[in-house]
Amino acid sequence: MVNYKDLGLVNTREMFKRAIAGGYAIPAFNFNTMEQMQAIVQAAVETKSPVIMQVSKGARNYANAQILRYMAEGAVAYAKELGCEHPEIVLHLDHGDSFELCKDCIDMGFSSVMYDGSALPYEENIKISRQVVEYAHKYDVTVECELGVLAGVEDEVASEVSHYTKPEEVIDFATRTGCDSLAISIGTSHGAYKFKPEQCTRDPKTGKLVPPPLAFDVLHEIEKKLPGFPIVLHGSSSVPQEEVDTINRYGGNLPDAIGIPEDQLREASKSAVCKINIDSDSRLAMTAAVRKHLAEHPDHFDPRQYLKPARDNMKKMYIHKIVNVLGSNNRLAQC
Ligand code: G3H
Ligand code: 13P
Ligand code: ZN
C-alpha cells in the first residue's frame, strides 16, 4: 500500500473549493507518454497552476500502471526541479469501470479516482460508487462519479431520449454515494468528432462549422440543486482547427473533426464546473507536430528529433488552456 501523500501528490478537495470560489476550473490532462507528462508539468509550473494528471484504463494497458505511477511521482520531483516549491499535482484514475480497478489505483498511490457507472442502471451506479467512496475515503482519496451519459454523435442523433444528466436526480445521487465531485452530461462527448455537420450551423463569414451550444440550462439547474458542489466536464477538447489542418496537410485524414468552442468552456469554468477534461487536443497537438516534422525532415529517424517539437506543441496547447480558457494560472496556494 502506497499513500499518495508520501509521493508529494494532493487530492482534489482543497483545489476544487478554491476553484469554485474563484470562478475558474482545474485542467485535467490525460497522459500516456513521458513527453505528455513533461509538457503538462512544464505548463503547470510556468503558469503556476494546480493540475490533474489522469490515467485511463487504456493508458494503464499501454504504458503499464506502475510506470505511470512512478511518472507521476517523477512529475512532482520535476516540478520542484523546475522551480515550483509547492506543486499541486493530482494523480487521478479516469473512467474507472470497477471497484477493483479503483482500489488497485488507490493502493498504488493515486490521490483521486473516478468511478464511472454512468452506463449502469441508476441504483447499480449508486451501489458501486458508494463502495468506491467508502474505500477511498479511508485513505483521504477523493472520488469523482458520473451521472448522465456522454453520448457520442451517433447515439445523440439516433436516440429519442435525452442523455443529459437529470437535475432531479443529483441530490439523491450525491448524498447516497458520498462522492466528492460529479461528472455531468450537458452536450460534451469524447474524441475529435463531437458533432455531425448537420447538427451545426455555418459561420457566414468563414464558412466554418459552428457547433450547437452546451446545455447551460441543465448545468445551472444542477448548480441550484447542489450549491457549491464540484462539477466535472468530460469530453472538453476544442479540436483546434489549425492542428486538424496541419494533420490533413501532412498526410492525415480527419474530415469534419470538431470540438467544444473555447468560449463555452470559459463560461463553464466560471460556474461550479471545477474540473475540465482534455485529452484529444493533446493527441492532435502531438500528431500535428510529428507529421509536420517528419514531412519536412524525411532523413530524420531519431525519435527525439520529432518528439521534441511534439512536446513543445503540447506544452503550448496546455498553457493556452490554463491561461486563456480555464483561468487556473497563478492559483497555487503557495508558490
Ligand atoms: O475518456 C477518454 C479519455 O480520452 C481516455 O481515452 O481510453 O483511449 O485512453 P483512452
Ligand atoms: P476529450 O476527448 O474531449 O479530450 O475528452 C477527454 C476526457 O473526457 C477524458 O476523460
Ligand atoms: Zn472522459
Coordinates of C-alpha atoms and ligand atoms in Angstrom, one line a residue:
M1 CA 0.0 0.0 0.0
V2 CA 1.5 3.4 -1.1
N3 CA -0.1 6.5 0.2
Y4 CA -0.2 9.4 -2.3
K5 CA 0.9 11.9 0.3
D6 CA 4.2 10.1 0.5
L7 CA 4.7 10.8 -3.2
G8 CA 4.1 14.5 -2.8
L9 CA 0.7 14.3 -4.6
V10 CA -2.5 16.0 -3.4
N11 CA -6.2 15.1 -3.6
T12 CA -8.8 17.4 -5.3
R13 CA -10.7 18.6 -2.2
E14 CA -9.0 21.9 -1.5
M15 CA -8.2 22.8 -5.1
F16 CA -11.9 22.3 -6.1
K17 CA -13.1 24.5 -3.2
R18 CA -10.8 27.3 -4.3
A19 CA -11.7 26.8 -8.0
I20 CA -15.4 27.2 -7.3
A21 CA -14.9 30.2 -5.1
G22 CA -12.5 31.8 -7.6
G23 CA -14.6 31.1 -10.7
Y24 CA -12.1 29.0 -12.6
A25 CA -11.5 25.3 -13.4
I26 CA -8.6 22.9 -12.9
P27 CA -7.2 21.3 -16.0
A28 CA -7.4 17.5 -16.1
F29 CA -5.0 16.3 -18.8
N30 CA -4.6 12.7 -19.8
F31 CA -1.2 11.2 -20.1
N32 CA 0.2 8.0 -21.6
T33 CA 3.8 9.0 -22.5
M34 CA 6.8 10.7 -20.9
E35 CA 6.5 13.6 -23.4
Q36 CA 2.9 14.3 -22.3
M37 CA 3.9 14.2 -18.7
Q38 CA 6.8 16.6 -19.2
A39 CA 4.7 19.0 -21.2
I40 CA 2.0 19.0 -18.6
V41 CA 4.4 19.7 -15.8
Q42 CA 6.3 22.4 -17.7
A43 CA 3.0 24.1 -18.5
A44 CA 1.7 23.9 -14.9
V45 CA 4.9 25.2 -13.4
E46 CA 5.3 28.1 -15.9
T47 CA 1.7 29.2 -15.2
K48 CA 1.7 28.4 -11.5
S49 CA -1.4 26.2 -12.0
P50 CA -2.7 23.3 -10.0
V51 CA -3.1 20.3 -12.4
I52 CA -4.7 16.9 -12.5
M53 CA -2.8 14.3 -14.4
Q54 CA -5.1 11.5 -15.3
V55 CA -4.6 7.9 -16.4
S56 CA -7.3 5.8 -18.2
K57 CA -7.6 2.1 -18.2
G58 CA -6.3 2.3 -21.8
A59 CA -3.2 4.2 -20.6
R60 CA -2.5 1.6 -18.0
N61 CA -2.7 -1.1 -20.6
Y62 CA -0.4 0.9 -23.0
A63 CA 2.2 2.1 -20.6
N64 CA 2.0 -0.1 -17.6
A65 CA 0.3 1.0 -14.3
Q66 CA 3.5 1.0 -12.3
I67 CA 5.3 3.1 -14.8
L68 CA 2.6 5.7 -14.9
R69 CA 2.5 5.9 -11.1
Y70 CA 6.3 6.4 -11.0
M71 CA 6.0 9.0 -13.7
A72 CA 3.5 10.9 -11.6
E73 CA 5.9 10.7 -8.6
G74 CA 8.6 11.9 -11.0
A75 CA 6.3 14.8 -12.1
V76 CA 6.4 16.2 -8.5
A77 CA 10.2 16.0 -8.4
Y78 CA 10.4 17.5 -11.9
A79 CA 8.1 20.4 -11.0
K80 CA 10.3 21.2 -8.0
E81 CA 13.4 21.0 -10.1
L82 CA 11.8 23.5 -12.5
G83 CA 11.5 25.9 -9.5
C84 CA 8.0 25.2 -8.1
E85 CA 8.5 24.6 -4.4
H86 CA 4.9 23.6 -3.7
P87 CA 3.3 22.0 -6.8
E88 CA -0.3 20.8 -6.6
I89 CA -0.4 17.7 -8.7
V90 CA -3.2 15.1 -8.5
L91 CA -2.8 11.6 -9.9
H92 CA -6.3 10.6 -11.0
L93 CA -7.9 7.5 -12.5
D94 CA -10.0 8.4 -15.4
H95 CA -13.2 6.3 -16.1
G96 CA -12.5 3.5 -13.6
D97 CA -15.0 0.9 -14.6
S98 CA -14.9 -1.4 -11.5
F99 CA -14.4 -1.2 -7.7
E100 CA -11.3 -3.4 -8.2
L101 CA -9.6 -1.1 -10.6
C102 CA -10.3 1.9 -8.4
K103 CA -8.9 0.0 -5.3
D104 CA -5.8 -1.0 -7.3
C105 CA -5.1 2.6 -8.1
I106 CA -5.7 3.8 -4.6
D107 CA -3.4 1.1 -3.3
M108 CA -0.6 2.1 -5.6
G109 CA -0.7 5.9 -4.8
F110 CA -3.4 7.6 -6.8
S111 CA -4.8 10.6 -5.0
S112 CA -8.1 10.7 -6.8
V113 CA -10.2 8.2 -8.7
M114 CA -13.2 8.3 -11.0
Y115 CA -15.7 5.5 -10.8
D116 CA -17.8 5.7 -14.0
G117 CA -21.0 3.8 -13.5
S118 CA -22.9 6.1 -15.9
A119 CA -23.9 3.2 -18.3
L120 CA -25.3 1.2 -15.4
P121 CA -28.9 1.3 -14.1
Y122 CA -29.2 4.2 -11.5
E123 CA -29.3 2.0 -8.4
E124 CA -26.3 -0.1 -9.5
N125 CA -24.3 3.1 -10.2
I126 CA -25.1 4.3 -6.7
K127 CA -24.1 1.0 -5.1
I128 CA -20.7 0.6 -6.7
S129 CA -20.0 4.4 -6.5
R130 CA -20.7 4.2 -2.7
Q131 CA -18.4 1.2 -2.3
V132 CA -15.6 3.0 -4.0
V133 CA -16.2 6.2 -1.9
E134 CA -16.1 4.2 1.3
Y135 CA -12.8 2.6 0.4
A136 CA -11.2 5.8 -1.0
H137 CA -12.2 8.0 1.9
K138 CA -10.3 5.7 4.4
Y139 CA -7.1 7.0 2.7
D140 CA -8.3 10.5 2.0
V141 CA -8.5 9.8 -1.7
T142 CA -11.2 11.9 -3.5
V143 CA -13.8 10.3 -5.8
E144 CA -15.5 11.5 -8.9
C145 CA -18.7 9.8 -10.1
E146 CA -20.8 10.2 -13.2
L147 CA -24.5 10.7 -13.8
G148 CA -25.9 11.0 -17.3
V149 CA -24.3 9.6 -20.4
L150 CA -21.8 11.4 -22.6
A151 CA -23.5 10.3 -25.8
G152 CA -21.4 10.1 -29.0
V153 CA -22.8 11.9 -32.1
E154 CA -24.4 8.7 -33.4
D155 CA -26.3 8.0 -30.1
E156 CA -27.4 11.5 -29.7
V157 CA -28.8 11.7 -33.2
A158 CA -30.4 8.2 -33.1
S159 CA -31.9 8.4 -29.7
E160 CA -35.4 9.6 -28.7
V161 CA -34.4 10.1 -25.1
S162 CA -32.1 12.8 -23.6
H163 CA -28.7 11.6 -22.4
Y164 CA -28.2 14.7 -20.3
T165 CA -27.9 14.5 -16.5
K166 CA -31.3 14.8 -14.9
P167 CA -31.1 17.6 -12.4
E168 CA -33.9 16.0 -10.2
E169 CA -31.5 13.0 -9.6
V170 CA -28.4 14.8 -8.5
I171 CA -29.2 15.5 -4.8
D172 CA -30.1 11.8 -4.2
F173 CA -27.1 10.6 -6.1
A174 CA -24.5 12.9 -4.4
T175 CA -26.0 12.2 -1.0
R176 CA -26.2 8.5 -1.2
T177 CA -22.8 7.9 -2.9
G178 CA -20.9 10.5 -0.8
C179 CA -18.9 11.3 -4.0
D180 CA -16.6 14.4 -3.9
S181 CA -17.4 15.6 -7.4
L182 CA -19.9 14.8 -10.1
A183 CA -19.3 14.4 -13.9
I184 CA -22.4 15.5 -15.8
S185 CA -23.6 15.3 -19.3
I186 CA -24.6 18.7 -20.9
G187 CA -23.6 18.0 -24.5
T188 CA -19.9 17.3 -24.5
S189 CA -18.6 14.0 -25.7
H190 CA -15.2 12.2 -26.1
G191 CA -13.0 12.3 -29.1
A192 CA -12.4 14.6 -32.1
Y193 CA -15.8 14.2 -33.7
K194 CA -18.2 15.7 -31.2
F195 CA -20.9 16.8 -33.7
K196 CA -22.1 15.8 -37.1
P197 CA -22.0 18.6 -39.7
E198 CA -25.9 18.5 -39.9
Q199 CA -26.0 19.3 -36.1
C200 CA -24.0 22.5 -36.7
T201 CA -24.6 25.8 -38.4
R202 CA -22.1 27.6 -40.7
D203 CA -20.4 30.9 -39.9
P204 CA -21.4 33.0 -42.9
K205 CA -18.1 34.9 -42.8
T206 CA -15.7 32.0 -42.6
G207 CA -17.8 29.1 -43.8
K208 CA -16.6 27.1 -40.7
L209 CA -18.9 24.8 -38.8
V210 CA -20.4 26.2 -35.6
P211 CA -21.5 23.5 -33.1
P212 CA -24.7 23.7 -31.1
P213 CA -24.3 25.3 -27.6
L214 CA -23.9 23.2 -24.4
A215 CA -27.0 22.8 -22.2
F216 CA -26.1 25.6 -19.8
D217 CA -29.7 25.5 -18.5
V218 CA -29.1 21.9 -17.3
L219 CA -25.8 23.0 -15.7
H220 CA -27.5 25.9 -13.9
E221 CA -30.3 23.7 -12.6
I222 CA -27.8 21.3 -11.2
E223 CA -25.8 24.1 -9.6
K224 CA -29.0 25.3 -7.9
K225 CA -29.7 21.7 -6.5
L226 CA -26.2 21.3 -5.3
P227 CA -24.8 24.7 -4.3
G228 CA -21.0 24.7 -4.1
F229 CA -20.7 21.1 -5.2
P230 CA -17.8 20.4 -7.6
I231 CA -19.0 19.6 -11.2
V232 CA -16.8 17.9 -13.8
L233 CA -16.9 18.2 -17.6
H234 CA -15.6 15.3 -19.7
G235 CA -15.1 15.5 -23.4
S236 CA -14.0 19.1 -23.4
S237 CA -11.4 19.2 -26.1
S238 CA -12.0 22.0 -28.6
V239 CA -10.3 20.2 -31.5
P240 CA -8.3 23.2 -32.7
Q241 CA -8.8 23.7 -36.4
E242 CA -5.1 24.7 -37.0
E243 CA -3.9 21.3 -35.7
V244 CA -6.5 19.4 -37.7
D245 CA -5.4 21.4 -40.8
T246 CA -1.8 20.6 -40.2
I247 CA -2.5 16.9 -39.8
N248 CA -4.5 16.9 -43.0
R249 CA -1.9 19.0 -44.9
Y250 CA 0.8 16.5 -44.0
G251 CA -0.9 13.2 -45.0
G252 CA -3.6 12.9 -42.3
N253 CA -7.3 12.4 -42.9
L254 CA -9.5 13.9 -40.3
P255 CA -12.5 15.3 -42.2
D256 CA -15.1 17.3 -40.2
A257 CA -13.3 16.9 -36.8
I258 CA -15.0 19.3 -34.4
G259 CA -14.9 20.1 -30.7
I260 CA -16.4 22.3 -28.0
P261 CA -15.8 26.0 -28.6
E262 CA -13.4 27.5 -26.1
D263 CA -15.7 30.4 -25.2
Q264 CA -18.2 27.9 -23.9
L265 CA -15.6 26.2 -21.8
R266 CA -14.5 29.6 -20.5
E267 CA -18.1 30.3 -19.5
A268 CA -18.5 26.9 -17.8
S269 CA -15.2 27.5 -15.9
K270 CA -16.8 30.4 -14.1
S271 CA -19.6 28.2 -12.7
A272 CA -19.4 25.2 -10.4
V273 CA -17.6 23.3 -13.1
C274 CA -14.2 23.0 -11.5
K275 CA -12.5 20.2 -13.5
I276 CA -12.3 20.1 -17.3
N277 CA -11.0 17.0 -19.1
I278 CA -8.8 17.4 -22.1
D279 CA -7.2 14.5 -23.9
S280 CA -8.0 14.7 -27.7
D281 CA -6.4 18.2 -28.1
S282 CA -3.1 16.8 -26.7
R283 CA -3.3 13.9 -29.2
L284 CA -3.9 16.4 -32.1
A285 CA -1.1 18.7 -31.0
M286 CA 1.3 15.8 -30.8
T287 CA 0.3 14.2 -34.1
A288 CA 0.3 17.5 -36.0
A289 CA 3.9 18.3 -34.8
V290 CA 5.2 14.8 -35.6
R291 CA 3.6 14.7 -39.1
K292 CA 4.9 18.2 -39.9
H293 CA 8.4 17.4 -38.7
L294 CA 8.7 14.1 -40.5
A295 CA 7.3 15.6 -43.7
E296 CA 9.9 18.4 -43.6
H297 CA 12.8 16.2 -42.5
P298 CA 12.5 12.9 -44.3
D299 CA 16.0 12.0 -43.3
H300 CA 15.2 12.1 -39.5
F301 CA 14.8 8.8 -37.7
D302 CA 15.9 9.7 -34.1
P303 CA 12.6 9.9 -32.1
R304 CA 14.0 12.8 -30.1
Q305 CA 14.1 14.8 -33.3
Y306 CA 10.3 14.6 -33.8
L307 CA 9.1 14.1 -30.2
K308 CA 10.7 17.4 -29.1
P309 CA 8.6 19.6 -31.3
A310 CA 5.6 17.3 -30.4
R311 CA 6.3 18.0 -26.7
D312 CA 6.7 21.8 -27.3
N313 CA 3.4 21.9 -29.2
M314 CA 1.6 20.1 -26.4
K315 CA 3.1 22.4 -23.9
K316 CA 1.9 25.5 -25.9
M317 CA -1.6 24.0 -26.0
Y318 CA -1.7 23.2 -22.3
I319 CA -0.5 26.8 -21.4
H320 CA -3.2 28.2 -23.7
K321 CA -5.9 26.2 -22.0
I322 CA -4.7 27.1 -18.5
V323 CA -4.4 30.8 -19.2
N324 CA -7.0 31.6 -21.8
V325 CA -9.7 29.1 -21.2
L326 CA -9.8 27.6 -17.7
G327 CA -8.2 30.5 -15.8
S328 CA -6.2 28.3 -13.4
N329 CA -3.0 30.3 -13.7
N330 CA -1.5 31.8 -10.6
R331 CA -3.8 29.7 -8.4
L332 CA -1.3 27.7 -6.4
A333 CA -1.9 28.0 -2.6
Q334 CA 1.8 28.5 -2.2
C335 CA 4.4 29.1 -4.9
Ligands
G3H1 O1 -12.2 9.4 -21.7 C1 -11.4 9.0 -22.6 C2 -10.0 9.5 -22.5 O2 -9.8 10.4 -23.6 C3 -9.1 8.4 -22.4 O3 -9.0 7.7 -23.6 O4 -9.4 5.3 -23.0 O5 -8.3 6.0 -25.2 O6 -7.1 6.3 -23.1 P1 -8.4 6.2 -23.7
13P2 P1 -11.7 14.8 -25.0 O1 -11.8 13.6 -25.9 O2 -12.7 15.8 -25.4 O3 -10.4 15.3 -24.9 O4 -12.2 14.3 -23.5 C1 -11.3 13.7 -22.6 C2 -11.9 13.1 -21.4 O5 -13.1 13.4 -21.1 C3 -11.1 12.2 -20.6 O6 -11.9 11.7 -19.6
ZN3 ZN -13.9 11.3 -20.0

